[in-house]
PDB file of C-alpha atoms in Angstrom:
ATOM      1  CA  MET A  26      32.632 -17.874  55.162  1.00 60.00           C
ATOM      2  CA  SER A  27      30.321 -20.530  56.457  1.00 70.00           C
ATOM      3  CA  ALA A  28      31.245 -23.210  58.954  1.00 76.00           C
ATOM      4  CA  LYS A  29      29.473 -26.466  59.665  1.00 89.00           C
ATOM      5  CA  ILE A  30      29.928 -28.940  62.484  1.00 92.00           C
ATOM      6  CA  GLU A  31      32.496 -31.482  61.290  1.00 92.00           C
ATOM      7  CA  HIS A  32      32.748 -33.563  64.451  1.00 94.00           C
ATOM      8  CA  LEU A  33      32.448 -33.648  68.215  1.00 96.00           C
ATOM      9  CA  GLY A  34      35.535 -34.930  70.016  1.00 97.00           C
ATOM     10  CA  VAL A  35      34.828 -37.150  73.021  1.00 98.00           C
ATOM     11  CA  ALA A  36      37.680 -38.132  75.351  1.00 98.00           C
ATOM     12  CA  VAL A  37      37.493 -41.788  76.404  1.00 98.00           C
ATOM     13  CA  PRO A  38      39.924 -43.909  78.410  1.00 97.00           C
ATOM     14  CA  SER A  39      39.370 -46.817  75.991  1.00 97.00           C
ATOM     15  CA  LEU A  40      38.067 -47.031  72.427  1.00 97.00           C
ATOM     16  CA  VAL A  41      36.775 -50.508  73.238  1.00 96.00           C
ATOM     17  CA  GLU A  42      34.565 -49.089  76.002  1.00 95.00           C
ATOM     18  CA  GLY A  43      33.500 -46.103  73.899  1.00 96.00           C
ATOM     19  CA  LEU A  44      32.549 -48.320  70.973  1.00 97.00           C
ATOM     20  CA  LYS A  45      30.404 -50.484  73.248  1.00 97.00           C
ATOM     21  CA  LEU A  46      28.100 -47.496  73.768  1.00 96.00           C
ATOM     22  CA  TYR A  47      28.226 -45.613  70.478  1.00 96.00           C
ATOM     23  CA  ARG A  48      28.514 -48.530  68.043  1.00 96.00           C
ATOM     24  CA  ASP A  49      27.075 -51.551  69.811  1.00 96.00           C
ATOM     25  CA  LEU A  50      24.238 -49.967  71.807  1.00 96.00           C
ATOM     26  CA  LEU A  51      23.398 -46.808  69.834  1.00 95.00           C
ATOM     27  CA  GLY A  52      24.001 -48.434  66.442  1.00 94.00           C
ATOM     28  CA  MET A  53      26.360 -45.833  64.959  1.00 95.00           C
ATOM     29  CA  GLN A  54      28.559 -46.978  62.101  1.00 95.00           C
ATOM     30  CA  VAL A  55      32.338 -46.732  62.485  1.00 97.00           C
ATOM     31  CA  GLU A  56      33.661 -44.688  59.562  1.00 95.00           C
ATOM     32  CA  PHE A  57      37.338 -44.864  60.434  1.00 96.00           C
ATOM     33  CA  GLU A  58      39.876 -45.772  63.087  1.00 96.00           C
ATOM     34  CA  GLU A  59      43.406 -44.433  63.094  1.00 96.00           C
ATOM     35  CA  GLU A  60      46.274 -43.348  65.271  1.00 96.00           C
ATOM     36  CA  VAL A  61      47.425 -39.745  65.091  1.00 93.00           C
ATOM     37  CA  ALA A  62      50.959 -40.152  66.417  1.00 92.00           C
ATOM     38  CA  SER A  63      51.670 -36.415  66.545  1.00 89.00           C
ATOM     39  CA  GLU A  64      48.727 -35.984  68.950  1.00 91.00           C
ATOM     40  CA  LYS A  65      49.393 -39.229  70.872  1.00 96.00           C
ATOM     41  CA  VAL A  66      45.843 -40.391  70.338  1.00 96.00           C
ATOM     42  CA  ARG A  67      43.831 -43.174  68.710  1.00 97.00           C
ATOM     43  CA  VAL A  68      40.632 -42.025  67.037  1.00 97.00           C
ATOM     44  CA  ALA A  69      37.448 -43.836  66.078  1.00 97.00           C
ATOM     45  CA  GLY A  70      34.974 -41.831  64.006  1.00 97.00           C
ATOM     46  CA  LEU A  71      31.301 -42.735  64.059  1.00 97.00           C
ATOM     47  CA  ARG A  72      28.636 -41.233  61.790  1.00 94.00           C
ATOM     48  CA  ALA A  73      25.956 -39.286  63.671  1.00 89.00           C
ATOM     49  CA  GLY A  74      23.590 -37.708  61.154  1.00 86.00           C
ATOM     50  CA  GLY A  75      25.482 -35.046  59.239  1.00 84.00           C
ATOM     51  CA  ALA A  76      28.431 -34.998  61.640  1.00 86.00           C
ATOM     52  CA  THR A  77      30.880 -37.411  63.214  1.00 94.00           C
ATOM     53  CA  ILE A  78      31.526 -38.383  66.815  1.00 96.00           C
ATOM     54  CA  GLU A  79      35.273 -38.852  67.293  1.00 97.00           C
ATOM     55  CA  LEU A  80      36.189 -41.028  70.246  1.00 98.00           C
ATOM     56  CA  LEU A  81      39.686 -40.044  71.412  1.00 98.00           C
ATOM     57  CA  GLU A  82      41.813 -42.512  73.378  1.00 98.00           C
ATOM     58  CA  PRO A  83      45.246 -41.390  74.609  1.00 98.00           C
ATOM     59  CA  THR A  84      48.268 -43.446  73.552  1.00 98.00           C
ATOM     60  CA  SER A  85      50.593 -41.763  76.034  1.00 97.00           C
ATOM     61  CA  PRO A  86      50.168 -40.417  79.577  1.00 97.00           C
ATOM     62  CA  ASP A  87      51.530 -37.034  78.436  1.00 96.00           C
ATOM     63  CA  SER A  88      48.990 -36.535  75.649  1.00 96.00           C
ATOM     64  CA  THR A  89      46.417 -33.753  75.722  1.00 94.00           C
ATOM     65  CA  ILE A  90      43.625 -36.325  75.942  1.00 97.00           C
ATOM     66  CA  ALA A  91      45.295 -38.146  78.863  1.00 97.00           C
ATOM     67  CA  ARG A  92      45.586 -34.839  80.725  1.00 96.00           C
ATOM     68  CA  HIS A  93      41.949 -34.054  79.955  1.00 96.00           C
ATOM     69  CA  LEU A  94      40.827 -37.443  81.286  1.00 97.00           C
ATOM     70  CA  GLU A  95      42.928 -37.024  84.427  1.00 97.00           C
ATOM     71  CA  LYS A  96      41.561 -33.557  85.118  1.00 96.00           C
ATOM     72  CA  ARG A  97      37.950 -33.831  83.926  1.00 95.00           C
ATOM     73  CA  GLY A  98      37.221 -37.496  83.228  1.00 96.00           C
ATOM     74  CA  PRO A  99      35.625 -38.825  80.055  1.00 97.00           C
ATOM     75  CA  GLY A 100      33.324 -36.597  78.054  1.00 96.00           C
ATOM     76  CA  LEU A 101      33.092 -33.853  75.482  1.00 96.00           C
ATOM     77  CA  HIS A 102      36.552 -32.536  74.628  1.00 96.00           C
ATOM     78  CA  HIS A 103      35.956 -30.206  71.682  1.00 97.00           C
ATOM     79  CA  ILE A 104      33.674 -29.106  68.869  1.00 97.00           C
ATOM     80  CA  ALA A 105      35.129 -29.093  65.367  1.00 96.00           C
ATOM     81  CA  PHE A 106      33.952 -26.936  62.487  1.00 95.00           C
ATOM     82  CA  GLU A 107      34.789 -27.550  58.846  1.00 94.00           C
ATOM     83  CA  VAL A 108      36.176 -24.405  57.244  1.00 94.00           C
ATOM     84  CA  GLU A 109      37.807 -23.374  53.990  1.00 92.00           C
ATOM     85  CA  GLY A 110      40.925 -21.223  53.778  1.00 92.00           C
ATOM     86  CA  LEU A 111      42.248 -22.143  57.222  1.00 94.00           C
ATOM     87  CA  ALA A 112      45.658 -20.524  56.656  1.00 94.00           C
ATOM     88  CA  GLU A 113      43.933 -17.228  55.801  1.00 94.00           C
ATOM     89  CA  LEU A 114      41.375 -17.489  58.609  1.00 94.00           C
ATOM     90  CA  LEU A 115      43.869 -17.853  61.463  1.00 96.00           C
ATOM     91  CA  PRO A 116      45.528 -14.413  61.034  1.00 97.00           C
ATOM     92  CA  ARG A 117      42.069 -12.794  60.852  1.00 96.00           C
ATOM     93  CA  LEU A 118      41.053 -14.463  64.103  1.00 96.00           C
ATOM     94  CA  LYS A 119      44.303 -13.394  65.778  1.00 96.00           C
ATOM     95  CA  ALA A 120      43.909  -9.813  64.535  1.00 96.00           C
ATOM     96  CA  ALA A 121      40.398  -9.792  66.021  1.00 96.00           C
ATOM     97  CA  GLY A 122      41.864 -10.734  69.411  1.00 96.00           C
ATOM     98  CA  VAL A 123      40.796 -14.386  69.426  1.00 96.00           C
ATOM     99  CA  LYS A 124      43.179 -16.482  71.527  1.00 97.00           C
ATOM    100  CA  LEU A 125      44.556 -19.321  69.417  1.00 97.00           C
ATOM    101  CA  LEU A 126      46.358 -22.519  70.338  1.00 96.00           C
ATOM    102  CA  ASP A 127      47.635 -22.807  66.752  1.00 96.00           C
ATOM    103  CA  GLU A 128      48.655 -19.878  64.574  1.00 95.00           C
ATOM    104  CA  THR A 129      49.356 -22.133  61.598  1.00 95.00           C
ATOM    105  CA  PRO A 130      47.519 -25.268  60.440  1.00 95.00           C
ATOM    106  CA  ARG A 131      48.894 -28.680  61.419  1.00 92.00           C
ATOM    107  CA  PRO A 132      48.122 -32.226  60.263  1.00 90.00           C
ATOM    108  CA  GLY A 133      44.937 -33.809  61.594  1.00 89.00           C
ATOM    109  CA  SER A 134      43.226 -37.152  61.157  1.00 88.00           C
ATOM    110  CA  ARG A 135      42.117 -38.381  57.717  1.00 88.00           C
ATOM    111  CA  GLY A 136      44.577 -36.113  55.911  1.00 89.00           C
ATOM    112  CA  THR A 137      42.999 -32.886  57.155  1.00 92.00           C
ATOM    113  CA  ARG A 138      44.662 -29.667  58.282  1.00 94.00           C
ATOM    114  CA  VAL A 139      43.556 -28.391  61.689  1.00 95.00           C
ATOM    115  CA  ALA A 140      44.027 -25.573  64.176  1.00 96.00           C
ATOM    116  CA  PHE A 141      42.529 -24.984  67.605  1.00 96.00           C
ATOM    117  CA  ILE A 142      40.995 -21.905  69.198  1.00 97.00           C
ATOM    118  CA  HIS A 143      41.759 -21.707  72.920  1.00 96.00           C
ATOM    119  CA  PRO A 144      38.662 -22.041  75.131  1.00 95.00           C
ATOM    120  CA  LYS A 145      39.360 -18.512  76.416  1.00 94.00           C
ATOM    121  CA  GLY A 146      38.929 -17.314  72.833  1.00 93.00           C
ATOM    122  CA  ALA A 147      35.704 -19.255  72.216  1.00 94.00           C
ATOM    123  CA  LEU A 148      33.507 -18.590  75.237  1.00 93.00           C
ATOM    124  CA  GLY A 149      34.852 -21.547  77.221  1.00 93.00           C
ATOM    125  CA  VAL A 150      34.726 -24.137  74.424  1.00 95.00           C
ATOM    126  CA  LEU A 151      37.768 -25.747  72.818  1.00 96.00           C
ATOM    127  CA  VAL A 152      37.127 -25.285  69.079  1.00 97.00           C
ATOM    128  CA  GLU A 153      38.911 -27.176  66.341  1.00 96.00           C
ATOM    129  CA  LEU A 154      38.921 -25.760  62.816  1.00 96.00           C
ATOM    130  CA  VAL A 155      39.178 -28.495  60.176  1.00 96.00           C
ATOM    131  CA  GLU A 156      40.063 -28.055  56.541  1.00 95.00           C
ATOM    132  CA  HIS A 157      39.725 -30.990  54.161  1.00 92.00           C
ATOM    133  CA  LYS A 158      42.361 -31.025  51.483  1.00 79.00           C
ATOM    134  CA  ALA A 159      41.136 -30.635  47.947  1.00 57.00           C
ATOM    135  CA  PRO A 160      40.886 -33.966  46.086  1.00 48.00           C
TER     136      PRO A 160
END
């Protein structure tokens, strides 16, 4: 298996403010904007070389991103890796003792399937595993 960086998730209190920096000042192109209702977040994806920067704005005070902002302020939230065979990978990680937040894939943005590795299972980093559905 080989994994590549799919995106970096950045928690922001406002997409408008985040886009001022990343789009307007740094010149990154917005690839997509969408709301992921199940995660209570609005997402703007900007192309950064071979990866994407995902700006994450909470849509509810009880969302994971809202809690992150309250506790840590804006900034890097997670690193996401594109993988294949996510449903098969998760049991292998669990069997190896890796602490998971998700034991089965769930829907992500842009029609992907995702699962998260707990920071305690990834040397202090919240890791998202992203699988793109076959066309």
